[in-house]
Coordinates of C-alpha atoms and ligand atoms in Angstrom, one line a residue:
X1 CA -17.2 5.2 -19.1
X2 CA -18.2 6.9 -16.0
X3 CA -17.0 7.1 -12.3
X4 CA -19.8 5.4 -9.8
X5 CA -20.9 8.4 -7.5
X6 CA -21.6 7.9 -3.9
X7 CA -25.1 6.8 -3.7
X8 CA -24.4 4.0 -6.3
X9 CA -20.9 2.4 -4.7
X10 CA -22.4 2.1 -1.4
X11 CA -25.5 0.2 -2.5
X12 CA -23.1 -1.6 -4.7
X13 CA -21.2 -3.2 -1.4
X14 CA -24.5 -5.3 -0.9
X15 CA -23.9 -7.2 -3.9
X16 CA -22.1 -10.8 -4.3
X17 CA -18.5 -11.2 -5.5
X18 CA -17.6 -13.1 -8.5
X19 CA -14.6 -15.1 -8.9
X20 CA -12.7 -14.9 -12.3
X21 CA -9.8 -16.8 -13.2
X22 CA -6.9 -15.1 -15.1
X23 CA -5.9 -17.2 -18.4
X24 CA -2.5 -17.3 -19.5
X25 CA -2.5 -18.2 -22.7
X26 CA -1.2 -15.3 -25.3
X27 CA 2.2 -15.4 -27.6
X28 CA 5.6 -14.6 -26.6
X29 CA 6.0 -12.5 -29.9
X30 CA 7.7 -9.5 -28.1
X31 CA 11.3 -11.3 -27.1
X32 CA 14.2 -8.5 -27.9
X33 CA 11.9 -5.5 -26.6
X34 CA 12.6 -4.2 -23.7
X35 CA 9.4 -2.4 -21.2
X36 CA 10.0 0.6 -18.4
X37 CA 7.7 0.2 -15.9
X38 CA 7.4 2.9 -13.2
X39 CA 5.2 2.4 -10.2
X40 CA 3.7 4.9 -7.7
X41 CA 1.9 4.7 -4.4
X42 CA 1.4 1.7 -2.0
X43 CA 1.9 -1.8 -1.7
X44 CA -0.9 -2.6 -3.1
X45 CA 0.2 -0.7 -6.2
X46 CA 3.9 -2.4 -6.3
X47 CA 2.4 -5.7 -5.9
X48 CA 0.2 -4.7 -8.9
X49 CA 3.0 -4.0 -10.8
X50 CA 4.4 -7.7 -10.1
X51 CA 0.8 -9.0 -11.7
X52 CA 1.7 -6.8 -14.7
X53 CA 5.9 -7.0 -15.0
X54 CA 4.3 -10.7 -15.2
X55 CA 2.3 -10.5 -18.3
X56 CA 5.0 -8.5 -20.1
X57 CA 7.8 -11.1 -19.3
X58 CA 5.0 -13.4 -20.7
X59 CA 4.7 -11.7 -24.1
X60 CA 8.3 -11.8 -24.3
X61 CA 9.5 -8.5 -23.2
X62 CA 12.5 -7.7 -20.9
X63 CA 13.2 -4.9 -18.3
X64 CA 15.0 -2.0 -18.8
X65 CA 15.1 0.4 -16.4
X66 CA 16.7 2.8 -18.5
X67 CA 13.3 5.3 -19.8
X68 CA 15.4 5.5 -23.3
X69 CA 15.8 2.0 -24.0
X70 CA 12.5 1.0 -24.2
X71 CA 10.1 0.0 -26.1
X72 CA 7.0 0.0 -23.7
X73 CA 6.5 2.4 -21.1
X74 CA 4.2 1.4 -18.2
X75 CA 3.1 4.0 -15.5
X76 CA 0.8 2.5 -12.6
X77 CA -0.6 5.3 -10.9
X78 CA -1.5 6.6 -7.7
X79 CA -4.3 9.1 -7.2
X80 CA -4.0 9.3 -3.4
X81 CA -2.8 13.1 -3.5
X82 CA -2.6 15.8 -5.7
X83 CA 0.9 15.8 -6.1
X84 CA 1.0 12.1 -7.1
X85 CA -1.2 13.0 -10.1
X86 CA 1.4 16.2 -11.2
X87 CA 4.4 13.6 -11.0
X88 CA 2.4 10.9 -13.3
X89 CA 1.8 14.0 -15.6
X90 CA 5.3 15.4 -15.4
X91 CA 6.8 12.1 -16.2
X92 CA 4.4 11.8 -19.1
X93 CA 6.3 15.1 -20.7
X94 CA 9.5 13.1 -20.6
X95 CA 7.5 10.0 -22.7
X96 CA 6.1 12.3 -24.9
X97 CA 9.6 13.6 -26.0
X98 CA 11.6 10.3 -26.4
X99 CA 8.0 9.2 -28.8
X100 CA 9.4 11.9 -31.0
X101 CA 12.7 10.0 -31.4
X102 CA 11.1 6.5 -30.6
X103 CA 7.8 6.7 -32.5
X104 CA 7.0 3.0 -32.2
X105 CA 7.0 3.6 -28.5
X106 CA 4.0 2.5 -27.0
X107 CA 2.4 3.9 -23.8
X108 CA 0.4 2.7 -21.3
X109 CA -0.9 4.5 -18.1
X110 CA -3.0 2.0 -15.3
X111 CA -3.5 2.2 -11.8
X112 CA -5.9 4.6 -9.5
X113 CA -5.5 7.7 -11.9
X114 CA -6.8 5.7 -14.9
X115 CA -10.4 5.2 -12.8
X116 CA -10.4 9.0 -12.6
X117 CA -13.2 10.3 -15.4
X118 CA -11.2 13.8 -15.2
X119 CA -7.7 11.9 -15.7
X120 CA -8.9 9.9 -18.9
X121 CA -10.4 13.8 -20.6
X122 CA -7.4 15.2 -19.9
X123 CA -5.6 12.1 -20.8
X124 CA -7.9 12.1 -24.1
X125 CA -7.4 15.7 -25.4
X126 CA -4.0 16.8 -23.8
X127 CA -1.6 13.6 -24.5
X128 CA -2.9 11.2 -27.6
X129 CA 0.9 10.3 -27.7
X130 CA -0.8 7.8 -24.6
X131 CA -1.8 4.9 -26.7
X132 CA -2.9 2.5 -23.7
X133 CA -5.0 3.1 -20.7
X134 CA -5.9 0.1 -18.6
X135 CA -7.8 0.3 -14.7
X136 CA -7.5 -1.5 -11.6
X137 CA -10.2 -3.6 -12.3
X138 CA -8.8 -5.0 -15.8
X139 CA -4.9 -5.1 -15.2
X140 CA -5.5 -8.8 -17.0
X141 CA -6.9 -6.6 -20.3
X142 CA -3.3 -5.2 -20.5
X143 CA -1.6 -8.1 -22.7
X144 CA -4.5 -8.1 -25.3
X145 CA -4.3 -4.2 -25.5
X146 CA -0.7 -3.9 -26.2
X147 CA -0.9 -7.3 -28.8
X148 CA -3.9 -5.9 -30.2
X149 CA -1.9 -2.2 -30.3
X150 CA -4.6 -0.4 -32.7
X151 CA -2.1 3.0 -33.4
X152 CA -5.0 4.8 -31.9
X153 CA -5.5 5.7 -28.6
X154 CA -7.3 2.4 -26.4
X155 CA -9.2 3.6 -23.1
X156 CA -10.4 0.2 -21.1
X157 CA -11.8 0.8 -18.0
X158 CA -14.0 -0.5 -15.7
X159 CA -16.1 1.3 -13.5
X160 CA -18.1 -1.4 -12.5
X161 CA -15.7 -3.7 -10.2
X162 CA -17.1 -6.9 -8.6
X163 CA -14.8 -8.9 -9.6
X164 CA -11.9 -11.5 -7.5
X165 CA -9.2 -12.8 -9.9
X166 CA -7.8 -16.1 -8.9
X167 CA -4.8 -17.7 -10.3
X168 CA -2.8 -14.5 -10.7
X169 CA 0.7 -15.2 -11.6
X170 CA 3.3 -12.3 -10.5
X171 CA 6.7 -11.9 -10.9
X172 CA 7.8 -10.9 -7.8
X173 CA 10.1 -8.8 -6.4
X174 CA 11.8 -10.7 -3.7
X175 CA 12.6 -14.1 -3.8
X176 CA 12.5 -13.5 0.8
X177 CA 9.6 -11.8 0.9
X178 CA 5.7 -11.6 -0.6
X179 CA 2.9 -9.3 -0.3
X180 CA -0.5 -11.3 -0.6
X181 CA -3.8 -10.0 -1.3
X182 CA -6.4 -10.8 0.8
X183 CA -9.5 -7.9 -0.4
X184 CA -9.4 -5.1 -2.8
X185 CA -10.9 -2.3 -2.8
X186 CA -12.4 -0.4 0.9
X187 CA -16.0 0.2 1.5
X188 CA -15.1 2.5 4.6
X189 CA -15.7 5.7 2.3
X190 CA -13.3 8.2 4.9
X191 CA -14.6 11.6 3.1
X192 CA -11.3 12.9 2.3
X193 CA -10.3 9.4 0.5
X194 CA -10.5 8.7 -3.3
X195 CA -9.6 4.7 -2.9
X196 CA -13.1 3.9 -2.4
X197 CA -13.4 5.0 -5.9
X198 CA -10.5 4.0 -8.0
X199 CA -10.4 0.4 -6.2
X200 CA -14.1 0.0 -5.7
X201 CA -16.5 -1.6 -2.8
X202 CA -14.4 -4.1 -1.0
X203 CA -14.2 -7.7 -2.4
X204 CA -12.2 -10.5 -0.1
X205 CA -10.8 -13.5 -1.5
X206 CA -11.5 -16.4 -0.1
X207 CA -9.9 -18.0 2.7
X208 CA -8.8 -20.9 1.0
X209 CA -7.4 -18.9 -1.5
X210 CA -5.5 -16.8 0.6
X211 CA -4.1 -19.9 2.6
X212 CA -3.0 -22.0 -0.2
X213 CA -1.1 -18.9 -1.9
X214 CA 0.9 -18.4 1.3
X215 CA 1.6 -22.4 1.9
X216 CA 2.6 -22.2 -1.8
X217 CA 4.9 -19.0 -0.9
X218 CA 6.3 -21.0 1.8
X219 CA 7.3 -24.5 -0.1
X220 CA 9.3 -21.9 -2.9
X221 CA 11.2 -20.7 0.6
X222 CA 9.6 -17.2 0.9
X223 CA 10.3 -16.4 4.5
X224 CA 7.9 -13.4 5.2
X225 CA 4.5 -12.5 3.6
X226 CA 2.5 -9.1 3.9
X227 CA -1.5 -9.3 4.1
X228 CA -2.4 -6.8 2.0
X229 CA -5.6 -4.8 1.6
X230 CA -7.0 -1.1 2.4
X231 CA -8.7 -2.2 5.5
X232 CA -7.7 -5.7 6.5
X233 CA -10.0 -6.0 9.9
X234 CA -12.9 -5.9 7.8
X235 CA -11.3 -8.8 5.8
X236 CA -14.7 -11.5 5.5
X237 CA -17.5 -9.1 6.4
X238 CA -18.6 -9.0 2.0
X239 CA -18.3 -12.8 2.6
X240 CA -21.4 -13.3 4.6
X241 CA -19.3 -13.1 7.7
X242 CA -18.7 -16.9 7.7
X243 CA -15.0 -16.2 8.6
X244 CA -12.9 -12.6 9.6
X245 CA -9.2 -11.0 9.8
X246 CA -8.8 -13.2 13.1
X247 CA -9.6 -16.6 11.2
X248 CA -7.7 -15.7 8.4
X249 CA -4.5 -14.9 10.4
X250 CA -4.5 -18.2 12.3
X251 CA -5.1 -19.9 9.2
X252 CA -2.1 -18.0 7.8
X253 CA -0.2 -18.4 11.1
X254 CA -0.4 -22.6 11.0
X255 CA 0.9 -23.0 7.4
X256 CA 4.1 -22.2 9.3
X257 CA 5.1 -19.5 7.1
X258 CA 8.2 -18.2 9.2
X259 CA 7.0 -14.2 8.9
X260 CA 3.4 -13.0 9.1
X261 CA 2.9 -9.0 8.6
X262 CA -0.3 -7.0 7.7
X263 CA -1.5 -3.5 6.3
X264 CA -3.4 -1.6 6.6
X265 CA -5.6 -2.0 9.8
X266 CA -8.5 0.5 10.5
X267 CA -9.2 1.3 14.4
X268 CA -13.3 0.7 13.8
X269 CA -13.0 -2.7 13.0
X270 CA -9.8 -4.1 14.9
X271 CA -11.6 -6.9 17.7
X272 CA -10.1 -7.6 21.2
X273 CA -9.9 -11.6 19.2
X274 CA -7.6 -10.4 16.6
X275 CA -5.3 -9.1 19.2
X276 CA -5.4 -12.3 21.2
X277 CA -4.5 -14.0 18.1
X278 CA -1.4 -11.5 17.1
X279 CA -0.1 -11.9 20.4
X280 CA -0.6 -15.8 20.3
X281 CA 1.0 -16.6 17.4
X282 CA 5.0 -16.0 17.3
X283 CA 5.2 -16.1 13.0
X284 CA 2.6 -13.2 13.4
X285 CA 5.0 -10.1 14.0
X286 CA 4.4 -7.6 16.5
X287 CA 3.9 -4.9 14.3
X288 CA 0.9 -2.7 13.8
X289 CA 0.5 0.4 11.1
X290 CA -3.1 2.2 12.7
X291 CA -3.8 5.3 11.1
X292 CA -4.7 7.8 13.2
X293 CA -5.7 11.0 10.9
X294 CA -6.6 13.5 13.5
X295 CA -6.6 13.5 17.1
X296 CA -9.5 15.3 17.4
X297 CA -13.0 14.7 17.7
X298 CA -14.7 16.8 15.2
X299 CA -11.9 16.5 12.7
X300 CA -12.2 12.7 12.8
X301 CA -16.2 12.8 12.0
X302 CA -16.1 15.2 9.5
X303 CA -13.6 12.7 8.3
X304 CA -16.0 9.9 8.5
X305 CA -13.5 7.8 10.4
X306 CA -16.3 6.4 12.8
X307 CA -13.8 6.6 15.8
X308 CA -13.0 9.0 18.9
X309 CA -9.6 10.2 20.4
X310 CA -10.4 8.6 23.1
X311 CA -11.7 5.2 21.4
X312 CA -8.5 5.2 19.2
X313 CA -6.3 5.8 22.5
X314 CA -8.0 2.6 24.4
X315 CA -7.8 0.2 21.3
X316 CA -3.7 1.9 21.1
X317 CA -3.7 1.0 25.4
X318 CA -4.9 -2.8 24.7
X319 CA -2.3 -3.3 21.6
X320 CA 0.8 -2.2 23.9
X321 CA -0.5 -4.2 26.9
X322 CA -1.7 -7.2 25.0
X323 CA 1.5 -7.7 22.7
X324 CA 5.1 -7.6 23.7
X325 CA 7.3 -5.4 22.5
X326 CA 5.1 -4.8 20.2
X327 CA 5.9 -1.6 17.6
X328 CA 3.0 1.0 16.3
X329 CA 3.5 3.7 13.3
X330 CA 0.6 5.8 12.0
X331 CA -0.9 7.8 9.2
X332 CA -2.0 11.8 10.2
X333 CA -3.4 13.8 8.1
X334 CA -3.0 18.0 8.9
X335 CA -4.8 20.7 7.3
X336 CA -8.3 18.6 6.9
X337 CA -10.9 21.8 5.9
X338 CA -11.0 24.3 8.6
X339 CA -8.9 22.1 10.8
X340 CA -8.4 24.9 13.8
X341 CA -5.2 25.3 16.2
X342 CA -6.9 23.4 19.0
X343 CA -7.8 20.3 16.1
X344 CA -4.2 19.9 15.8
X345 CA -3.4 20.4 19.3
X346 CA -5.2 17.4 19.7
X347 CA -3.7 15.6 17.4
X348 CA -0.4 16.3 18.8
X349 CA -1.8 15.5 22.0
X350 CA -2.1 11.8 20.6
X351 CA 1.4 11.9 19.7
X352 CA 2.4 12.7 22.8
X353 CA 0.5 9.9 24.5
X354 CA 0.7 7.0 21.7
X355 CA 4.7 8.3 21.1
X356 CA 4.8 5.6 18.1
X357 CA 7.4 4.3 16.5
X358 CA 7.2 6.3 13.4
X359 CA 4.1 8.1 10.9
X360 CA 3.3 9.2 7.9
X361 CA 2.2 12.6 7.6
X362 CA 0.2 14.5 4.6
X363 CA -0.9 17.9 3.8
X364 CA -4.9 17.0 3.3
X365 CA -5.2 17.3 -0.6
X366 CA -8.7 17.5 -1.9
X367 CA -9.9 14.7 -4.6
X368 CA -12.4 15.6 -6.9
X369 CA -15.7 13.2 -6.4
X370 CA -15.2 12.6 -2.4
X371 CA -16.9 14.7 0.1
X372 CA -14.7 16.8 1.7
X373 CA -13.4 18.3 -1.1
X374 CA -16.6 20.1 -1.3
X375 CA -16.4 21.6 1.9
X376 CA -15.0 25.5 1.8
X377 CA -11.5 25.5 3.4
X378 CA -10.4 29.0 5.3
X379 CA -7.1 27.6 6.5
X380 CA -4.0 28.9 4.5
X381 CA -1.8 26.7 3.3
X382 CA 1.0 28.1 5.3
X383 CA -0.3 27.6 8.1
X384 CA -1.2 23.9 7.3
X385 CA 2.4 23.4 5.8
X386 CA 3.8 25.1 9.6
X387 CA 1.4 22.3 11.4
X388 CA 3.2 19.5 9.2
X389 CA 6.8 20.8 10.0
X390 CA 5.2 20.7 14.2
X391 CA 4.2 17.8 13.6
X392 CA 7.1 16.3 11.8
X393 CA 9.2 17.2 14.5
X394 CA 7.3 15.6 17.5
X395 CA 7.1 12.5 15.4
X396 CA 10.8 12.4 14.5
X397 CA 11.9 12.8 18.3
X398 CA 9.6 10.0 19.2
X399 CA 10.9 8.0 16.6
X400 CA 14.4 8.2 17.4
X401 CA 13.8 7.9 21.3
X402 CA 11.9 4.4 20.4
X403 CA 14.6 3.3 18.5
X404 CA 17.5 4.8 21.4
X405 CA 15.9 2.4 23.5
X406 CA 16.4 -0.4 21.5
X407 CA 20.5 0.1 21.9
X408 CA 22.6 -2.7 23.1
X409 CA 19.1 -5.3 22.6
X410 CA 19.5 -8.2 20.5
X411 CA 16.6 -8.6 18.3
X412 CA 15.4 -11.0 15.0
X413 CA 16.3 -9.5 11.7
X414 CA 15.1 -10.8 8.4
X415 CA 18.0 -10.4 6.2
X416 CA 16.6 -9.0 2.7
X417 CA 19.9 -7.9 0.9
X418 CA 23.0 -5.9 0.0
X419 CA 23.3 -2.5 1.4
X420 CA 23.3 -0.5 -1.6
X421 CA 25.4 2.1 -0.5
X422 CA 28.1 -0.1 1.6
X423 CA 28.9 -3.4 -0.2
X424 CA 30.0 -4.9 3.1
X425 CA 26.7 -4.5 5.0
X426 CA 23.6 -6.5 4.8
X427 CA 20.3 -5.0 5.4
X428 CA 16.8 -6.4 6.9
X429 CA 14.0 -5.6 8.7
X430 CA 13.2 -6.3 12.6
X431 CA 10.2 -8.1 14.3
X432 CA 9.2 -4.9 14.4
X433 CA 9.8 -3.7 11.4
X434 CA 12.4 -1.6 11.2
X435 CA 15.2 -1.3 8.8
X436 CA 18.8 -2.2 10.1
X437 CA 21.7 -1.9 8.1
X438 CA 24.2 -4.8 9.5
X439 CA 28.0 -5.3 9.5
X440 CA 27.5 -8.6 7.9
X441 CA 28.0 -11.4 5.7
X442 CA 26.1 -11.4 2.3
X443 CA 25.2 -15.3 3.3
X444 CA 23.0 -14.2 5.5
X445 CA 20.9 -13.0 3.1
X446 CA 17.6 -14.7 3.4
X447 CA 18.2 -16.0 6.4
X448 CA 16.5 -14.9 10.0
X449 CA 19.6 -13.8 12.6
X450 CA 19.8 -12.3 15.7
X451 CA 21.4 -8.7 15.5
X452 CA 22.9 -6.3 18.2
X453 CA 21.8 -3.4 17.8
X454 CA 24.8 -0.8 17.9
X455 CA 23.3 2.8 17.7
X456 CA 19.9 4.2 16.4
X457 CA 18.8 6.9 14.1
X458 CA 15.4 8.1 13.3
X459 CA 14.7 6.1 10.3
X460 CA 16.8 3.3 11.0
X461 CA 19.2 0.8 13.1
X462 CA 22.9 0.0 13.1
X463 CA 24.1 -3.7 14.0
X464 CA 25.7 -6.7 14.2
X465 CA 25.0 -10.4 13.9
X466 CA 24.6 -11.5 17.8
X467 CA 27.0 -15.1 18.2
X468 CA 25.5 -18.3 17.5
X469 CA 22.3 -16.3 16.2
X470 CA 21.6 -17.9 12.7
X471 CA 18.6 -20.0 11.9
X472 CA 17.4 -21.7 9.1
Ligands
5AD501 N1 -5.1 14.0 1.5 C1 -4.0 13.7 2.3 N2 -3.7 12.5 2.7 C2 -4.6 11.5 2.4 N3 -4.6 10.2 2.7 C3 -5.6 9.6 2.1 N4 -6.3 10.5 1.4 C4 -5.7 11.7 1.5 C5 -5.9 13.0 1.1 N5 -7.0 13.3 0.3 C6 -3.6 9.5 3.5 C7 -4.2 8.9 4.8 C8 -4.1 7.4 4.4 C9 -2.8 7.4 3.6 C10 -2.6 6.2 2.8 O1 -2.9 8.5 2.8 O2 -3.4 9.2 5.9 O3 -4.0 6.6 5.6
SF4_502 FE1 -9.4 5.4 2.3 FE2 -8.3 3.8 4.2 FE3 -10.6 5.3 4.7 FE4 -10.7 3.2 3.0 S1 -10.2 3.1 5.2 S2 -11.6 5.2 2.7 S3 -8.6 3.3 2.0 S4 -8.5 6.1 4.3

């Protein structure tokens, strides 16, 4: 097994994509066991998980999500940062010590970390308690390796991807809501960014695909799906550009599906079409995550991001103009190699202007294999953790005025479920996408209402169901 380096995965996005179809067709011969399965990371990770929590229903098993009940313990991995790789490892110590009790325990680690080369030697001499190790690109592989169980440790993955499963069963989460893939893997190649890597050169499915999974969706009553995929403007440009992202989401938009949201869009390759067609469609939700990383110049082309501050700020002018009421949250990144005051002045500076509804915000970590973690770093990290704290507090404020101004409005909520703290609220997610807890009936789950917003926090909304508001 090795890791593709640079050179290799770009030349590799010029090749074709092949489609696969999953079979289904292995025995049910695990039915009393119980599986754990623990996911970390994106979407695009959880919705992973709902591929693989199907196979293991499949062969029989049930979920526990009690560690010590168990019989199988899955970890799908994230790789994004370095502290996502010390909580996979720390919560590997934990299934290390119930194998002593447990020793028919069997362990499987997948996801980003397992396309890691320095993940699987470490995983190979430090923990040989780990019996399975599966890879993005052969999630399938995972109910032959755990019937096939050899008592010795089973390393399967892929570093060659290429590949398009179709006919993917999950077992989702939500019975409201769906996340649909539409591409895997990103063939952007930011220089900070391992995903490149672990997911491999992008790959979209095909239209048809896409559109008969969401009409599918939409006759089992899913209200809402989620586009998924690490770059979806570029959807269609590895398919010989006969169709893109703004073909795709009309397509999606007239299957009627009653809520249409996408992530993650990339500035470089979001056209002034596909905003025409967001704004034109009403089952397309105005709602846009646009990573920013830096607000300054140099910082974003030693990034690789192929974008300016001020390029970023005009697409971010034509969004708000274009769509009504439409809502914007981000990705930053602070502390990118030698990132200087007057970098992350400028990035604040974009704050300032954009004011979005709310961000993510990371400490750059450096990944082994891309290209920035080669560059030598003189900022310390104090200082880096003080520009995150800045940062986080310019963001918050923003956050909480945006939703402040949203007080007394009535608005659409999709109604996803119990409040878990208060039994006698409801909870669901805006147009816009954010989370409102609501003084509500639990009928309305599932259902699309029109809420009064009551007051506004930073991270979420207060309401109540506006009169004569339900829908279907
Ligand atoms: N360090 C810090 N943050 C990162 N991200 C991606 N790679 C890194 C890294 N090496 C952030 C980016 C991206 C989000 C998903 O994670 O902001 O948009
Ligand atoms: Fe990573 Fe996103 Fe850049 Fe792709 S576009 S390399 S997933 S940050």
């Amino acid at each position: 097994m090795h890791l593709p380096d640079l050179k290799e995965a770009r030349k590799r996005t010029k090749e074709k994509v092949i489609e696969k179809k999953v079979e289904y067709t292995f025995p049910n011969v695990f039915v009393g066991k119980k599986y754990f399965l623990r996911t970390y990371g994106c979407q695009m990770n959880m919705h992973d998980s709902e591929e693989i929590r199907n196979y293991l229903e499949l062969l029989g098993f049930t979920e526990t999500l009690v560690l010590e009940e168990s019989d199988l313990v899955v970890l799908n991995t994230c790789a994004i940062r370095e502290n996502a790789h010390d909580k996979v490892f720390g919560y590997l110590g934990r299934c290390k010590h119930l194998k002593r009790e447990k020793p028919d325990l069997l362990i499987a680690v997948g996801g980003c970390m397992s396309q890691e080369e320095s993940v699987i030697l470490e995983i190979k001499e430090k923990h040989p308690y780990v019996d399975i190790v599966f890879g993005t690109h052969n999630i399938s592989d995972l109910p032959r390796l755990i019937l096939e169980n050899k008592k010795k440790q089973e390393i399967e993955v892929y570093s060659i991807e290429g590949d398009v499963y179709e006919g993917i069963e999950y077992s989702r989460d939500s019975k409201i809501t769906a996340w649909v893939n539409i591409m895997y893997g990103c063939d952007k190649f930011c220089t900070y960014c391992i995903v490149p890597y672990t997911r491999g050169k992008q790959r979209s499915r095909k239209l048809e695909a896409i559109v008969s999974e969401v009409e599918e969706l939409k006759q089992k009553g899913y209200k809402e799906v989620t586009l998924l995929g690490q770059n979806v403007n570029a959807y269609g440009k590895d398919l010989t550009f006969v169709y893109d992202f703004k073909d795709l989401l009309e397509c999606v938009a007239k299957t009627g599906m009653e809520r249409i949201r996408f992530v993650t869009s990339h500035p470089w390759d979001f056209t002034e079409e596909m905003i025409d067609t967001i704004a034109t469609y009403e089952n397309i939700m105005p709602y846009i995550h646009l990573p920013l990383q830096s607000g300054s110049d140099k910082v974003l082309k030693q990034m690789g991001r192929r974008y300016t501050k001020r390029e970023y700020l005009t697409l971010f002018q034509k969004i708000k103009e274009r769509i009504p009421n439409v809502s914007i949250t981000t990705d930053i990144i602070v502390g990118f190699p030698n990132e200087t005051e007057s970098d992350f002045l400028d990035t604040l500076d974009v704050v300032n202007t954009c004011q979005f509804d709310s961000a993510f915000t990371f400490i750059y970590s450096p990944r082994e294999g891309t290209p920035a973690s080669l560059i030598e770093d003189t900022i310390p990290m104090e200082e880096k953790e003080e520009r995150l704290q800045r940062l986080n507090q310019l963001v918050n404020q923003y956050s909480l005025e945006n939703n402040k101004r949203l007080e007394g409005k009535v608005v659409p909520v999709l109604v996803l479920g119990e409040n878990s703290k208060d039994k006698n609220k409801i909870y669901g997610y805006t147009d816009t996408m954010k989370l409102i807890n609501i003084n509500g009936s639990k009928d309305l789950i599932g259902k699309i209402v029109n809420v009064e917003i009551t007051d506004a926090k930073s991270f979420s909304l207060d309401g109540v169901v506006a009169k004569e508001s339900v829908g279907n």
